[in-house]
Amino acid sequence: AQKVTQAQTEISVVEKEDVTLDCVYETRDTTYYLFWYKQPPSGELVFLIRRNSFDEQNEISGRYSWNFQKSTSSFNFTITASQVVDSAVYFCALSEAQTSYDKVIFGPGTSLSVIP
Amino acid sequence: NAGVTQTPKFRVLKTGQSMTLLCAQDMNHEYMYWYRQDPGMGLRLIHYSVGAGITDQGEVPNGYNVSRSTTEDFPLRLLSAAPSQTSVYFCATKGWGASSYEQYFGPGTRLTVT
C-alpha cells in the first residue's frame, strides 16, 4: 500500500491562478515528519519544507503555504498567484519514527505546468 | 562548499557492462542514499548508509552494490547492466540530529542501458 499518495498526476493552471497540490499519507507512528520537494525542469531536487507531526500550524512562505491536517492525514501545498517559474514536479514525502527517521518515503509526484 | 556531487552526469551502457556511479559530499553528513527515479514512480530507494562501514538495502536493491569506506563517498555499482536499469539516479545525504530530518540531493546521473 502506498504510504504517500499524490492523486493529482498532472495539473495545468494559467499564470496568476492559485493551485493546491494534495498529499495524503499513511502511518501508524505518532511521531513523523512530512516534507515537500520541488523538481524543476532542470532536474535537481530542492527541499521546500519540513513539518513534524506535533506541529499542525499552517505555514506560509511568500506565495507558498502548507496546510497540515492530522485528522485527514493530509499535508497540502498551495501556491498563490502562480508563476511560470513554479512549473515543476512536486514531491510529498514522509519519514517515520519506526525507522528512526533513517528513510524517507516519497510520493509519486505531481507535475505542475503554469501556462503564461 | 560543493554539497553533494555526482559523476558522471550522463552515461550510456550496453547490456551486461558494469559501471560505478560516484557520489561525494562535503557536508559531513552521516547518512547517504541512492535513489532511482522513473516516470510515474517517484523516487525509489536502492541502498542507503547510516555511517562509514554500514550499508543497508532499500526498496529496489537487486542488481546494485554499494560500499561506504569514508563519510564523504558512497559509490553505487551496477554489476551487469540491464535495460530495466535505465533511469535517473540521485544520491542524497542527511545529517544526524534533531534539526537534520530532510535530505539534500545531488544533481543526478542519467543512465541509459541499451
Tab-separated table of C-alpha atoms in Angstrom:
chain	number	residue	atom	x	y	z
A	1	ALA	CA	0.000	0.000	0.000
A	2	GLN	CA	1.283	3.415	-0.900
A	3	LYS	CA	2.211	5.377	2.191
A	4	VAL	CA	2.273	8.731	0.426
A	5	THR	CA	-0.391	9.423	-2.156
A	6	GLN	CA	-0.423	12.323	-4.552
A	7	ALA	CA	-3.579	11.727	-6.509
A	8	GLN	CA	-3.001	14.538	-8.987
A	9	THR	CA	-0.572	13.283	-11.595
A	10	GLU	CA	-0.572	16.450	-13.682
A	11	ILE	CA	-2.079	19.893	-13.171
A	12	SER	CA	-2.172	22.820	-15.577
A	13	VAL	CA	-3.051	26.330	-14.494
A	14	VAL	CA	-2.880	29.738	-16.084
A	15	GLU	CA	-0.415	32.178	-14.597
A	16	LYS	CA	-1.715	34.070	-11.543
A	17	GLU	CA	-4.197	31.344	-10.661
A	18	ASP	CA	-3.975	29.698	-7.254
A	19	VAL	CA	-3.287	25.965	-7.184
A	20	THR	CA	-3.329	23.340	-4.431
A	21	LEU	CA	-1.316	20.147	-4.594
A	22	ASP	CA	-2.751	17.349	-2.498
A	23	CYS	CA	-0.800	14.918	-0.346
A	24	VAL	CA	-2.301	12.147	1.761
A	25	TYR	CA	-0.081	9.964	3.913
A	26	GLU	CA	-0.451	6.794	5.900
A	27	THR	CA	1.449	5.921	9.080
A	28	ARG	CA	0.931	4.170	12.402
A	29	ASP	CA	3.545	6.301	14.100
A	30	THR	CA	2.504	9.201	16.283
A	31	THR	CA	5.817	10.902	15.582
A	32	TYR	CA	6.779	11.545	11.989
A	33	TYR	CA	7.959	14.207	9.595
A	34	LEU	CA	6.459	15.381	6.336
A	35	PHE	CA	8.300	17.146	3.539
A	36	TRP	CA	7.747	18.828	0.197
A	37	TYR	CA	10.392	18.868	-2.514
A	38	LYS	CA	10.407	20.668	-5.863
A	39	GLN	CA	11.994	19.287	-9.039
A	40	PRO	CA	12.139	21.964	-11.747
A	41	PRO	CA	12.744	21.050	-15.413
A	42	SER	CA	16.495	21.305	-14.803
A	43	GLY	CA	16.170	18.116	-12.744
A	44	GLU	CA	17.591	18.908	-9.320
A	45	LEU	CA	15.548	18.199	-6.190
A	46	VAL	CA	15.056	21.154	-3.907
A	47	PHE	CA	13.857	20.873	-0.318
A	48	LEU	CA	10.947	23.218	0.410
A	49	ILE	CA	9.592	22.475	3.861
A	50	ARG	CA	9.635	20.059	6.792
A	51	ARG	CA	6.784	19.667	9.263
A	52	ASN	CA	6.716	17.411	12.323
A	53	SER	CA	3.614	15.590	13.474
A	54	PHE	CA	3.228	17.667	16.611
A	55	ASP	CA	3.040	20.953	14.790
A	56	GLU	CA	-0.246	21.435	12.967
A	57	GLN	CA	0.162	25.136	12.433
A	58	ASN	CA	-0.155	26.178	8.837
A	59	GLU	CA	2.944	27.687	7.330
A	60	ILE	CA	3.256	30.485	4.817
A	61	SER	CA	6.373	31.446	2.920
A	62	GLY	CA	5.744	34.136	0.347
A	63	ARG	CA	3.363	32.707	-2.246
A	64	TYR	CA	3.673	29.206	-0.800
A	65	SER	CA	1.545	27.850	2.021
A	66	TRP	CA	1.119	24.450	3.574
A	67	ASN	CA	-1.927	23.019	5.334
A	68	PHE	CA	-1.254	20.083	7.663
A	69	GLN	CA	-4.316	18.243	8.999
A	70	LYS	CA	-3.710	15.129	11.084
A	71	SER	CA	-7.445	14.364	11.173
A	72	THR	CA	-7.418	13.704	7.436
A	73	SER	CA	-3.725	12.654	7.180
A	74	SER	CA	-3.124	15.378	4.651
A	75	PHE	CA	-0.344	17.854	4.025
A	76	ASN	CA	-1.462	20.034	1.136
A	77	PHE	CA	0.595	22.655	-0.628
A	78	THR	CA	-0.911	25.820	-2.113
A	79	ILE	CA	0.772	28.199	-4.499
A	80	THR	CA	-0.911	31.592	-4.660
A	81	ALA	CA	-0.750	33.692	-7.838
A	82	SER	CA	1.228	31.022	-9.681
A	83	GLN	CA	4.111	31.954	-11.929
A	84	VAL	CA	5.790	30.174	-14.829
A	85	VAL	CA	8.813	29.511	-12.600
A	86	ASP	CA	6.572	27.360	-10.407
A	87	SER	CA	6.353	24.789	-13.213
A	88	ALA	CA	7.935	21.668	-11.758
A	89	VAL	CA	7.261	18.249	-10.323
A	90	TYR	CA	6.437	18.443	-6.633
A	91	PHE	CA	7.009	15.539	-4.275
A	92	CYS	CA	5.485	14.995	-0.870
A	93	ALA	CA	7.438	12.703	1.467
A	94	LEU	CA	7.187	11.027	4.881
A	95	SER	CA	9.778	9.977	7.462
A	96	GLU	CA	8.689	7.842	10.418
A	97	ALA	CA	9.943	7.257	13.933
A	98	GLN	CA	9.648	3.485	13.422
A	99	THR	CA	12.581	3.659	11.008
A	100	SER	CA	14.435	6.104	13.264
A	101	TYR	CA	13.829	8.643	10.505
A	102	ASP	CA	16.549	6.847	8.513
A	103	LYS	CA	14.340	6.504	5.449
A	104	VAL	CA	12.144	8.928	3.564
A	105	ILE	CA	9.161	7.643	1.583
A	106	PHE	CA	8.318	9.733	-1.445
A	107	GLY	CA	5.000	10.079	-3.187
A	108	PRO	CA	4.800	9.671	-6.968
A	109	GLY	CA	4.847	13.416	-7.554
A	110	THR	CA	2.533	15.973	-9.136
A	111	SER	CA	3.640	17.685	-12.319
A	112	LEU	CA	2.544	21.316	-12.330
A	113	SER	CA	2.522	23.351	-15.527
A	114	VAL	CA	1.908	27.071	-15.263
A	115	ILE	CA	0.901	28.500	-18.613
A	116	PRO	CA	1.698	32.150	-19.345
B	1	ASN	CA	31.235	24.074	-0.361
B	2	ALA	CA	30.076	21.808	-3.211
B	3	GLY	CA	27.347	19.998	-1.237
B	4	VAL	CA	26.518	16.692	-2.942
B	5	THR	CA	28.236	15.914	-6.238
B	6	GLN	CA	27.557	13.059	-8.655
B	7	THR	CA	29.589	11.818	-11.594
B	8	PRO	CA	29.011	11.228	-14.406
B	9	LYS	CA	26.013	13.363	-15.407
B	10	PHE	CA	25.119	11.118	-18.337
B	11	ARG	CA	26.150	7.642	-19.395
B	12	VAL	CA	25.114	5.096	-21.999
B	13	LEU	CA	25.905	1.453	-21.286
B	14	LYS	CA	25.431	-1.731	-23.208
B	15	THR	CA	23.600	-4.628	-21.598
B	16	GLY	CA	25.990	-6.636	-19.450
B	17	GLN	CA	28.523	-3.866	-18.890
B	18	SER	CA	29.384	-2.741	-15.388
B	19	MET	CA	29.907	0.745	-14.061
B	20	THR	CA	30.183	2.767	-10.884
B	21	LEU	CA	28.196	5.900	-10.193
B	22	LEU	CA	30.074	8.195	-7.865
B	23	CYS	CA	28.627	10.316	-5.084
B	24	ALA	CA	30.637	12.612	-2.836
B	25	GLN	CA	29.591	15.072	-0.143
B	26	ASP	CA	31.366	17.735	1.853
B	27	MET	CA	28.517	18.361	4.305
B	28	ASN	CA	29.859	15.913	6.915
B	29	HIS	CA	26.510	14.132	6.875
B	30	GLU	CA	26.287	10.663	8.370
B	31	TYR	CA	23.503	9.354	6.158
B	32	MET	CA	23.764	8.767	2.426
B	33	TYR	CA	21.231	7.342	-0.003
B	34	TRP	CA	20.840	6.174	-3.563
B	35	TYR	CA	17.510	6.554	-5.329
B	36	ARG	CA	16.309	5.868	-8.806
B	37	GLN	CA	13.628	7.976	-10.440
B	38	ASP	CA	11.385	6.548	-13.120
B	39	PRO	CA	8.336	8.236	-14.715
B	40	GLY	CA	5.254	7.986	-12.513
B	41	MET	CA	7.135	6.095	-9.785
B	42	GLY	CA	8.552	8.894	-7.697
B	43	LEU	CA	11.878	8.157	-6.029
B	44	ARG	CA	12.643	4.602	-5.004
B	45	LEU	CA	15.368	3.810	-2.513
B	46	ILE	CA	18.083	1.440	-3.752
B	47	HIS	CA	20.583	1.362	-0.878
B	48	TYR	CA	21.475	3.595	1.986
B	49	SER	CA	24.154	4.040	4.642
B	50	VAL	CA	23.882	5.386	8.183
B	51	GLY	CA	27.626	5.856	8.506
B	52	ALA	CA	31.008	4.712	7.252
B	53	GLY	CA	31.160	0.932	7.099
B	54	ILE	CA	27.386	0.460	7.398
B	55	THR	CA	25.045	-0.081	4.456
B	56	ASP	CA	21.561	-1.472	4.075
B	57	GLN	CA	19.132	-2.341	1.313
B	58	GLY	CA	16.268	-0.166	0.265
B	59	GLU	CA	13.187	-0.940	-1.767
B	60	VAL	CA	14.859	-1.945	-5.059
B	61	PRO	CA	18.399	-3.235	-4.317
B	62	ASN	CA	18.680	-6.037	-6.871
B	63	GLY	CA	21.429	-5.514	-9.440
B	64	TYR	CA	23.213	-2.855	-7.384
B	65	ASN	CA	26.049	-2.894	-4.860
B	66	VAL	CA	27.272	-0.191	-2.524
B	67	SER	CA	30.054	0.350	-0.028
B	68	ARG	CA	30.864	3.171	2.368
B	69	SER	CA	34.508	3.288	3.344
B	70	THR	CA	34.527	7.022	4.150
B	71	THR	CA	31.982	9.561	5.360
B	72	GLU	CA	32.355	11.513	2.125
B	73	ASP	CA	31.877	8.859	-0.567
B	74	PHE	CA	29.099	6.434	-1.403
B	75	PRO	CA	29.578	4.755	-4.804
B	76	LEU	CA	26.843	2.729	-6.481
B	77	ARG	CA	27.936	-0.214	-8.623
B	78	LEU	CA	25.939	-1.795	-11.404
B	79	LEU	CA	27.360	-5.287	-11.773
B	80	SER	CA	25.804	-6.270	-15.102
B	81	ALA	CA	23.649	-3.534	-16.557
B	82	ALA	CA	20.162	-4.349	-17.849
B	83	PRO	CA	17.738	-2.165	-19.838
B	84	SER	CA	15.474	-2.114	-16.736
B	85	GLN	CA	18.171	-0.081	-15.008
B	86	THR	CA	17.702	2.807	-17.412
B	87	SER	CA	16.790	5.594	-15.045
B	88	VAL	CA	17.881	8.803	-13.383
B	89	TYR	CA	19.899	8.120	-10.256
B	90	PHE	CA	20.051	10.522	-7.344
B	91	CYS	CA	22.375	10.481	-4.390
B	92	ALA	CA	21.220	12.208	-1.204
B	93	THR	CA	22.587	12.947	2.240
B	94	LYS	CA	21.090	13.657	5.627
B	95	GLY	CA	22.629	14.893	8.814
B	96	TRP	CA	22.124	13.386	12.226
B	97	GLY	CA	20.185	15.037	14.975
B	98	ALA	CA	17.011	16.932	15.712
B	99	SER	CA	17.495	19.572	13.030
B	100	SER	CA	18.502	17.254	10.228
B	101	TYR	CA	15.490	15.279	9.048
B	102	GLU	CA	15.444	16.457	5.445
B	103	GLN	CA	17.627	15.110	2.670
B	104	TYR	CA	19.868	17.038	0.308
B	105	PHE	CA	20.228	15.773	-3.217
B	106	GLY	CA	22.934	15.679	-5.837
B	107	PRO	CA	22.208	16.776	-9.418
B	108	GLY	CA	21.557	13.227	-10.660
B	109	THR	CA	23.042	10.817	-13.206
B	110	ARG	CA	21.005	9.923	-16.274
B	111	LEU	CA	21.814	6.339	-17.265
B	112	THR	CA	20.649	4.606	-20.430
B	113	VAL	CA	21.216	0.885	-20.908
B	114	THR	CA	20.814	-0.340	-24.496
